[in-house]
Coordinates of C-alpha atoms and ligand atoms in Angstrom, one line a residue:
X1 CA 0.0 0.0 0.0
X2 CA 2.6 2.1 0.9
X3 CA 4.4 1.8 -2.0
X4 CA 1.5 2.0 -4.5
X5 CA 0.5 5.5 -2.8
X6 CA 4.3 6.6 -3.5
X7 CA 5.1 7.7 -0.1
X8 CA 7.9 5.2 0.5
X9 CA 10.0 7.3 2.4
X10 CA 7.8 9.0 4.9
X11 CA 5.8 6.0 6.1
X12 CA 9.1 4.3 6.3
X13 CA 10.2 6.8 9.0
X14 CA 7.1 7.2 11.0
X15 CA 6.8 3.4 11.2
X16 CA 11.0 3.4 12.7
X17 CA 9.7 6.5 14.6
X18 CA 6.8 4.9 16.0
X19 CA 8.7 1.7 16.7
X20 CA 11.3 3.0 18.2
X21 CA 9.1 5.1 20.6
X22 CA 7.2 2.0 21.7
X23 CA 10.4 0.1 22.5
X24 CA 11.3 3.1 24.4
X25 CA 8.2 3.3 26.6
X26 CA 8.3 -0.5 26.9
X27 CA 11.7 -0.3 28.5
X28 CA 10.4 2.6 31.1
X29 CA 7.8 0.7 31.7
X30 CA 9.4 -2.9 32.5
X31 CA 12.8 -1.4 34.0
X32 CA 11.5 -1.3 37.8
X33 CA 9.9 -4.3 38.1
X34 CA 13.1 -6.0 36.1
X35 CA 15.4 -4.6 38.6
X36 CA 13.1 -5.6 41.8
X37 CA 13.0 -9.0 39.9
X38 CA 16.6 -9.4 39.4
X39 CA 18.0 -7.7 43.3
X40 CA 15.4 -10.5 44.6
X41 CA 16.0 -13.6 42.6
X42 CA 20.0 -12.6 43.5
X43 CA 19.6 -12.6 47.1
X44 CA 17.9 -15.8 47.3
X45 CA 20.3 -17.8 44.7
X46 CA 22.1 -20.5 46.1
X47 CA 26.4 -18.4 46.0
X48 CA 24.6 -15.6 48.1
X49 CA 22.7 -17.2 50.5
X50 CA 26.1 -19.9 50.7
X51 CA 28.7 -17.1 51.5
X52 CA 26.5 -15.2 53.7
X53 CA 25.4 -18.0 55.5
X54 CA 29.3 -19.7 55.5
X55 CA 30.5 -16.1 57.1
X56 CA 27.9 -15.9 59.8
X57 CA 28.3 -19.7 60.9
X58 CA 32.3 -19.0 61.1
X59 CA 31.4 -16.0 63.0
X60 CA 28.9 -17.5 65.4
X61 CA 31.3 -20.8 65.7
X62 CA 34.6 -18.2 67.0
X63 CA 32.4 -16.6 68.9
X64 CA 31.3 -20.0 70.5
X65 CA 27.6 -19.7 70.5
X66 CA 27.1 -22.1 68.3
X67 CA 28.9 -25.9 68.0
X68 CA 30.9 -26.1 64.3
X69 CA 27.9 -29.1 63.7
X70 CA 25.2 -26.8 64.5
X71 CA 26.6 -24.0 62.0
X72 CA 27.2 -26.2 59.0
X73 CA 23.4 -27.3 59.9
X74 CA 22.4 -24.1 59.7
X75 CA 24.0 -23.6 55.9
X76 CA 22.4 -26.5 55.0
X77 CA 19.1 -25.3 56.0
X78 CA 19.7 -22.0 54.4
X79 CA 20.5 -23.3 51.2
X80 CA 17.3 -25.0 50.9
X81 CA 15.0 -22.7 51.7
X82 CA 15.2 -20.1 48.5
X83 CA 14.6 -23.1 46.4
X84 CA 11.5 -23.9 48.9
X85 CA 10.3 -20.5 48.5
X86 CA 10.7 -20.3 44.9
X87 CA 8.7 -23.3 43.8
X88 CA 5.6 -21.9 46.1
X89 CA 5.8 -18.2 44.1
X90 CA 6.3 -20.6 41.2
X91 CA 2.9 -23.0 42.6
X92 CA 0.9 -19.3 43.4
X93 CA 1.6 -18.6 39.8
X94 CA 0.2 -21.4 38.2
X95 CA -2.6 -21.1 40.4
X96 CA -3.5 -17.9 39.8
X97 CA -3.4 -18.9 35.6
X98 CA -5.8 -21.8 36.8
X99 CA -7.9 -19.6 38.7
X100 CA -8.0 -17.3 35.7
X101 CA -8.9 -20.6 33.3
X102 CA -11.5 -21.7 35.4
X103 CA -13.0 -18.0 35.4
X104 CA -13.2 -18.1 31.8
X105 CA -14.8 -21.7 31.6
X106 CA -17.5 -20.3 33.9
X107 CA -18.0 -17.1 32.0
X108 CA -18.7 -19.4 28.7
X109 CA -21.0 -21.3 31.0
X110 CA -22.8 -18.7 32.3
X111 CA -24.1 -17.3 28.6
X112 CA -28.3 -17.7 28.5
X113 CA -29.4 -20.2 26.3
X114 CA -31.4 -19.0 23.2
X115 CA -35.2 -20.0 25.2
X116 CA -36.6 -22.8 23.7
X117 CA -40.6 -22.8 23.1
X118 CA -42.2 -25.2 25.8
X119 CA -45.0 -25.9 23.6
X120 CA -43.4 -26.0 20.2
X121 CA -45.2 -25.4 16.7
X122 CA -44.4 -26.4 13.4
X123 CA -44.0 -24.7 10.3
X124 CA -46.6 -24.7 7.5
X125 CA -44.4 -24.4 4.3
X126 CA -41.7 -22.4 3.6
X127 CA -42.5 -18.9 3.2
X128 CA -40.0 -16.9 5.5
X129 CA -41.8 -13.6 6.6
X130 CA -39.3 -10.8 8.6
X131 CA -41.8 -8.6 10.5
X132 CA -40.9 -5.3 11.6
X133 CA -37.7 -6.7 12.6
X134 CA -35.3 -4.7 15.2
X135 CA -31.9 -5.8 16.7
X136 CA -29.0 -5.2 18.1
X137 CA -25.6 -6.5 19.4
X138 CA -26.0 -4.1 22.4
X139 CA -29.0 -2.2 23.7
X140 CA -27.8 1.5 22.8
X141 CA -26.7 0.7 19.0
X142 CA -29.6 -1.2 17.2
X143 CA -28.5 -2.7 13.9
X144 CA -31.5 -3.2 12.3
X145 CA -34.7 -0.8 12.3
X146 CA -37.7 -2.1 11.4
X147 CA -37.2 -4.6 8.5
X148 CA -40.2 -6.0 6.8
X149 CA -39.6 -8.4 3.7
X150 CA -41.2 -11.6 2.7
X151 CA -39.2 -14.5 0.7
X152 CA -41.4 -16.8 -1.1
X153 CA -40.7 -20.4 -1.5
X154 CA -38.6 -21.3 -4.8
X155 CA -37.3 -17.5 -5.1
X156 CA -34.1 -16.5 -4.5
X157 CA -34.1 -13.3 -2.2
X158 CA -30.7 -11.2 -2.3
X159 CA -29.8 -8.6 0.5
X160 CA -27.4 -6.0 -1.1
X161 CA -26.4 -2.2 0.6
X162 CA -23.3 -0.5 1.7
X163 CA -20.9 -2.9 4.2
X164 CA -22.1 -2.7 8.2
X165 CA -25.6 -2.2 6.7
X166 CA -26.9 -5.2 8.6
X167 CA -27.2 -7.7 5.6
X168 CA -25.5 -10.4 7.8
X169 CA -26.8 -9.5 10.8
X170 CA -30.3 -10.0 9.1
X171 CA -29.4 -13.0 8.0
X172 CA -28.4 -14.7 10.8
X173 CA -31.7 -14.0 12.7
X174 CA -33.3 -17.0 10.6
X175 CA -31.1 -20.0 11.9
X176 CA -31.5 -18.0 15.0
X177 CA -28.2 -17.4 15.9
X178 CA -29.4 -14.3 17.5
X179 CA -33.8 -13.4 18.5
X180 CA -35.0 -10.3 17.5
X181 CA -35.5 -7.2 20.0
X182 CA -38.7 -6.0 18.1
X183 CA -41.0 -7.8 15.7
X184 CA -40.9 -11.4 14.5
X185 CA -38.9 -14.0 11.7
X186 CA -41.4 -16.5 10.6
X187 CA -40.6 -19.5 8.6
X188 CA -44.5 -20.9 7.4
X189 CA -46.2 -18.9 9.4
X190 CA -44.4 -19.9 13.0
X191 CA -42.2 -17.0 14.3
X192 CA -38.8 -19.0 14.9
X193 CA -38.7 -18.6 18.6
X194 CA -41.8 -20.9 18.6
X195 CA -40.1 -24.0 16.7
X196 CA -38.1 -26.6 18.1
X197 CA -34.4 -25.8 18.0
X198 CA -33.8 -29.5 16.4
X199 CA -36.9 -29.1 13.9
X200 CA -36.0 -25.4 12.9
X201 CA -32.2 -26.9 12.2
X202 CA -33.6 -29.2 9.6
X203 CA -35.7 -26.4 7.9
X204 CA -33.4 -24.0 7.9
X205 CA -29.7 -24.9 6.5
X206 CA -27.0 -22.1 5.9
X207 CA -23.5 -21.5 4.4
X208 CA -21.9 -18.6 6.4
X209 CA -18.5 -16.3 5.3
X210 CA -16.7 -17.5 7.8
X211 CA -16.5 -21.4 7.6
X212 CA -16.0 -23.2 10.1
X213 CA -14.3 -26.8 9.7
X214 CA -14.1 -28.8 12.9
X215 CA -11.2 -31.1 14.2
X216 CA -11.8 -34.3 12.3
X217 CA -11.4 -36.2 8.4
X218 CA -13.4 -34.5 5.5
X219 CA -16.0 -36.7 5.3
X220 CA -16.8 -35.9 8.8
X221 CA -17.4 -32.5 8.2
X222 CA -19.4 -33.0 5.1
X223 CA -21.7 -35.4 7.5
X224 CA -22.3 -32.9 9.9
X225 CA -24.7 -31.9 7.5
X226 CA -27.2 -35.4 7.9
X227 CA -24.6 -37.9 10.2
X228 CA -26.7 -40.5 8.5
X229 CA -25.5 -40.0 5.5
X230 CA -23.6 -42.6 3.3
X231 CA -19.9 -42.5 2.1
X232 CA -21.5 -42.3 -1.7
X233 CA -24.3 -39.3 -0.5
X234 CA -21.1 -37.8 0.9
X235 CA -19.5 -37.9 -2.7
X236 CA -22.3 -36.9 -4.2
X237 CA -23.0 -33.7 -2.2
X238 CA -19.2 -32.6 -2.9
X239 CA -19.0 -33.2 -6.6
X240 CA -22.1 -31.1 -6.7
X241 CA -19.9 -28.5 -4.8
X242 CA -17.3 -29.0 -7.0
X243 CA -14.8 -29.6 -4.5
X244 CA -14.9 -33.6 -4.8
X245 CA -11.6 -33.6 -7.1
X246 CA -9.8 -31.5 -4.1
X247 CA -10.8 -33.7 -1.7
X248 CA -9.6 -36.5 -4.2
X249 CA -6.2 -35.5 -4.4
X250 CA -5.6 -35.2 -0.7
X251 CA -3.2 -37.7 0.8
X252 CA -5.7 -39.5 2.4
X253 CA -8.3 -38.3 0.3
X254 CA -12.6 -38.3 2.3
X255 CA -10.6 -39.7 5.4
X256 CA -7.8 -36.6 5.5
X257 CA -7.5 -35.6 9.2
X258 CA -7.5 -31.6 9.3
X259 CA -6.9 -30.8 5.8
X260 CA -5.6 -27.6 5.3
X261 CA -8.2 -25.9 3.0
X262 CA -8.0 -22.9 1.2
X263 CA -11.1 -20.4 2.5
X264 CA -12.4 -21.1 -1.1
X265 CA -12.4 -24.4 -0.8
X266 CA -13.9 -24.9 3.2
X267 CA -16.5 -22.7 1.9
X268 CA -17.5 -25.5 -0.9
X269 CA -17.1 -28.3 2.0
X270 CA -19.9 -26.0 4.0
X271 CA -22.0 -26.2 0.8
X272 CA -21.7 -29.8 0.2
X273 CA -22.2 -30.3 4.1
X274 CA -25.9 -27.7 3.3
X275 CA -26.5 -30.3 0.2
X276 CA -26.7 -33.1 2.7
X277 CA -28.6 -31.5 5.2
X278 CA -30.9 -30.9 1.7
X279 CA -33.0 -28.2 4.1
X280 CA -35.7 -26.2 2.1
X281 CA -34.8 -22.8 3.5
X282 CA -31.6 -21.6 2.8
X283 CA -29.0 -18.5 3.7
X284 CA -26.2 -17.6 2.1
X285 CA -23.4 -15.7 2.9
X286 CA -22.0 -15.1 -0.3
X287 CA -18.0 -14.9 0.9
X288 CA -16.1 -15.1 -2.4
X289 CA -14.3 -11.9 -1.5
X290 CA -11.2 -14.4 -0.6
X291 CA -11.5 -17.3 -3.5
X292 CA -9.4 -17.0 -6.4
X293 CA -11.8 -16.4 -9.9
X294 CA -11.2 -20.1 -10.7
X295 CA -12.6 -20.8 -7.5
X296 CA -15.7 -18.2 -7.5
X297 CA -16.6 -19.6 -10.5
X298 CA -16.9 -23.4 -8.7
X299 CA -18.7 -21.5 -5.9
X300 CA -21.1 -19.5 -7.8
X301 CA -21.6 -23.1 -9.6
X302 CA -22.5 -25.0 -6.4
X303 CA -24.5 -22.3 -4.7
X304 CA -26.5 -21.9 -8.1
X305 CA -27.2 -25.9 -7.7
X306 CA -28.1 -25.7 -4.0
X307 CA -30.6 -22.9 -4.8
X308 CA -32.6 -24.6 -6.8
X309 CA -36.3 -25.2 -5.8
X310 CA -35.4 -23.6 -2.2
X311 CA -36.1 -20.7 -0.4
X312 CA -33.5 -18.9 -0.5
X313 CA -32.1 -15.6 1.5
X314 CA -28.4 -14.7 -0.2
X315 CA -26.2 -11.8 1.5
X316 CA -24.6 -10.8 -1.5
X317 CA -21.5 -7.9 -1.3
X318 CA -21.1 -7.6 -5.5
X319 CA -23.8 -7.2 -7.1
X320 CA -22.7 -8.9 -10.4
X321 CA -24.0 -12.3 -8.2
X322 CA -27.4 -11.8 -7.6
X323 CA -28.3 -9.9 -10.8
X324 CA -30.6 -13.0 -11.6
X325 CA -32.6 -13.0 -8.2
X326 CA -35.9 -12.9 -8.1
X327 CA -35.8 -9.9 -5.8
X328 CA -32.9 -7.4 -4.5
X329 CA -33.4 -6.0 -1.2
X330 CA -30.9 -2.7 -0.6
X331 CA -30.6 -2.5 2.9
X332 CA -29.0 0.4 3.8
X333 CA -28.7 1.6 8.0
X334 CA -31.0 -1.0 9.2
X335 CA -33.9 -0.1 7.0
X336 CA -35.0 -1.6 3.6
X337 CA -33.9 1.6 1.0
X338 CA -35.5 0.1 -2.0
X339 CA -36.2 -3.2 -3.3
X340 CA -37.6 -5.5 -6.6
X341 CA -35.9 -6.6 -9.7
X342 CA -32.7 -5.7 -10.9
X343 CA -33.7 -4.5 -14.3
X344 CA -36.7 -2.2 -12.9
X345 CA -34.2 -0.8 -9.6
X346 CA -31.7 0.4 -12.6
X347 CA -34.0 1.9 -13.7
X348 CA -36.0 3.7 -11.0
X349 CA -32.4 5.6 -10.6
X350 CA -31.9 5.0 -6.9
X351 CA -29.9 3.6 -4.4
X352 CA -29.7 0.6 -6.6
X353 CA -28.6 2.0 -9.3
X354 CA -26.1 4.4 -7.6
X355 CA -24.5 0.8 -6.3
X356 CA -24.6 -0.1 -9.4
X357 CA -22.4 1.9 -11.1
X358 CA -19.9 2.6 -8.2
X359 CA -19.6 -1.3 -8.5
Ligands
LIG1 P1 -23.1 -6.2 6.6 O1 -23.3 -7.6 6.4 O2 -24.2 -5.4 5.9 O3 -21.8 -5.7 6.2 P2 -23.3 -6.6 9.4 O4 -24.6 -7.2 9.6 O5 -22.1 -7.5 9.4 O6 -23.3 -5.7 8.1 O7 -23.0 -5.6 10.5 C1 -24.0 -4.6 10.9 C2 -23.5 -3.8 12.1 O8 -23.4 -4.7 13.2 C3 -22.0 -3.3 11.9 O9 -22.0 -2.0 12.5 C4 -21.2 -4.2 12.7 O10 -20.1 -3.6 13.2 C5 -22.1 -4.7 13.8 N1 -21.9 -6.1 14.1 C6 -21.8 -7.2 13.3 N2 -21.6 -8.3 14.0 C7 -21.5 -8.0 15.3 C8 -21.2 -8.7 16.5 N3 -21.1 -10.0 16.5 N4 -21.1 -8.0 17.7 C9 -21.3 -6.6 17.7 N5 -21.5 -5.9 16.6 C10 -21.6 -6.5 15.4

């Protein structure tokens, strides 16, 4: 960056300038406690505490207060203790890490569970129906401000505005990840909060930016998706994914432990592992910000096979994607700006179409 904006030299010397004043304010900062550290650890070490106790245990000895057994007792005793004292500051320290562990564990444990409905209902079809929708991450900044919009089953719904709009945020409402502060998400007429968390997780399947593999082989993670599956419904989910000839070439091919994926290609595994789960709702994060074009083109493939005959919700952050949809929402602060078809939001001129062409 630096060098593309042509200012090689002066970033250069702010960045020695700023390092060097950090290492300077480090040192300030560290120096006392380094020195306390050091005087202390040299007073108990074993040559000091030897020679100080060797010269009072001669001294005691000539003076006859003490027999010449009793003294070299004494050293011996001496000696020993630093080291005893050291491993308890050592013990308090690992202690205090623990107690600092176990903080954290209880913290995690601690988070509410999403409530689950005690008397659950169950959806009628597949029409997802956001209702006046308001949320937030915190209760002073709300993300989204009343966002009505309707996806129909077999249509393919794209969410498009400026970045920190709340097009992810919106979408993550439907698998529930997070329940509205105002108004409602319906799938089939049943707001979400209402369904059984098992029953909503097989209605609702979703491929998210940020794909996450877990410890285990390929196939593993591909089965997440329906662990009932077969070896061969496994295949078949990631040819359609196109991702089956990566996994082919592999060492260890399906049964590779941890396989180091590109993001391109984890984000085809968590489309093959959506095929499986073969849910009739879907939401995608479209995340091909990362994917090399050979790659986006294998994604925009496999998404364009999951979508078919679902309804689907797609986040999409290029609009060249989602030109095709059946409907583009613009979301822009929390609020639906416009929304319809992409040839009639050209041309009705607005925020669409000033996207558009900045795109
Ligand atoms: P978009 O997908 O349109 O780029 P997001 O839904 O990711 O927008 O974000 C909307 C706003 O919510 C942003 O201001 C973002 O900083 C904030 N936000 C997103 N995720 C979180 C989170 N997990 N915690 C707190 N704030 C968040």
């Amino acid at each position: 960056m630096v060098k593309t904006f042509g200012r090689g030299r002066r970033a250069h010397e702010s960045y020695r300038r700023a390092a060097a004043d950090f290492g300077t304010s480090y040192a300030d900062w560290v120096r006392p406690m380094l020195t306390l550290e050091a005087v202390s650890t040299m007073a108990v070490g074993a040559p000091v505490v030897g020679l100080v106790g060797t010269a009072g245990a001669v001294w005691f000895a000539a003076e006859g207060w003490v027999t010449p057994v009793e003294a070299l007792t004494g050293i011996l005793v001496g000696l020993v203790v630093p080291t005893t004292i050291t491993a308890l500051g050592f013990g308090a320290a690992n202690r205090r890490t623990a107690a600092a562990a176990a903080l954290r564990i209880h913290d995690l444990l601690a988070t509410p569970e999403l409530p689950v409905s005690a008397a659950p209902r169950t959806p009628q079809g597949n029409r997802v129906e956001f209702d006046d929708v308001r949320f937030g991450y915190s209760d002073d900044a709300e993300v989204l401000r009343g966002v009505s919009l309707t996806c129909e089953p077999g249509t393919v719904t794209a969410l498009v505005g400026p970045s920190g709009a709340g097009k992810s945020t919106l979408a993550t409402l439907l698998p529930r990840f997070h329940d509205v502060t105002g108004g409602a998400v319906r799938i089939g007429g049943v707001d979400v909060r209402e369904i059984d968390p098992a029953a909503l997780h097989r209605h609702v399947g979703f491929v998210l930016q940020e794909v996450q593999l877990v410890h285990g082989t390929v196939a593993d993670n591909v089965r997440l998706g329906r662990p009932s599956a077969s070896g061969a419904e496994i295949e078949a989910a990631c040819r359609a994914a196109h991702v089956h000839d990566r996994i082919t070439a592999l060492p260890q091919g399906y049964d590779t432990l941890d396989a180091r994926l590109s993001g391109g290609e984890a984000q085809r595994v968590s489309i093959a592992r959506a095929l499986l789960a073969d849910t009739p709702v879907l939401v995608l994060d479209e995340a091909t910000a990362f994917a090399d074009p050979e790659s986006e083109a294998a994604i925009q493939d496999a998404l364009s096979t999951l979508a078919t005959g679902r309804t689907v919700l797609v986040v999409a952050h290029r609009l060249t994607t989602v030109t095709a949809a059946d409907r583009i929402v613009v979301l822009d602060g929390g609020r639906v700006a416009e929304s319809g078809a992409h040839p009639s939001l050209l041309a009705a001129g607005g925020r669409y179409a000033r996207l558009w062409e900045s795109q």
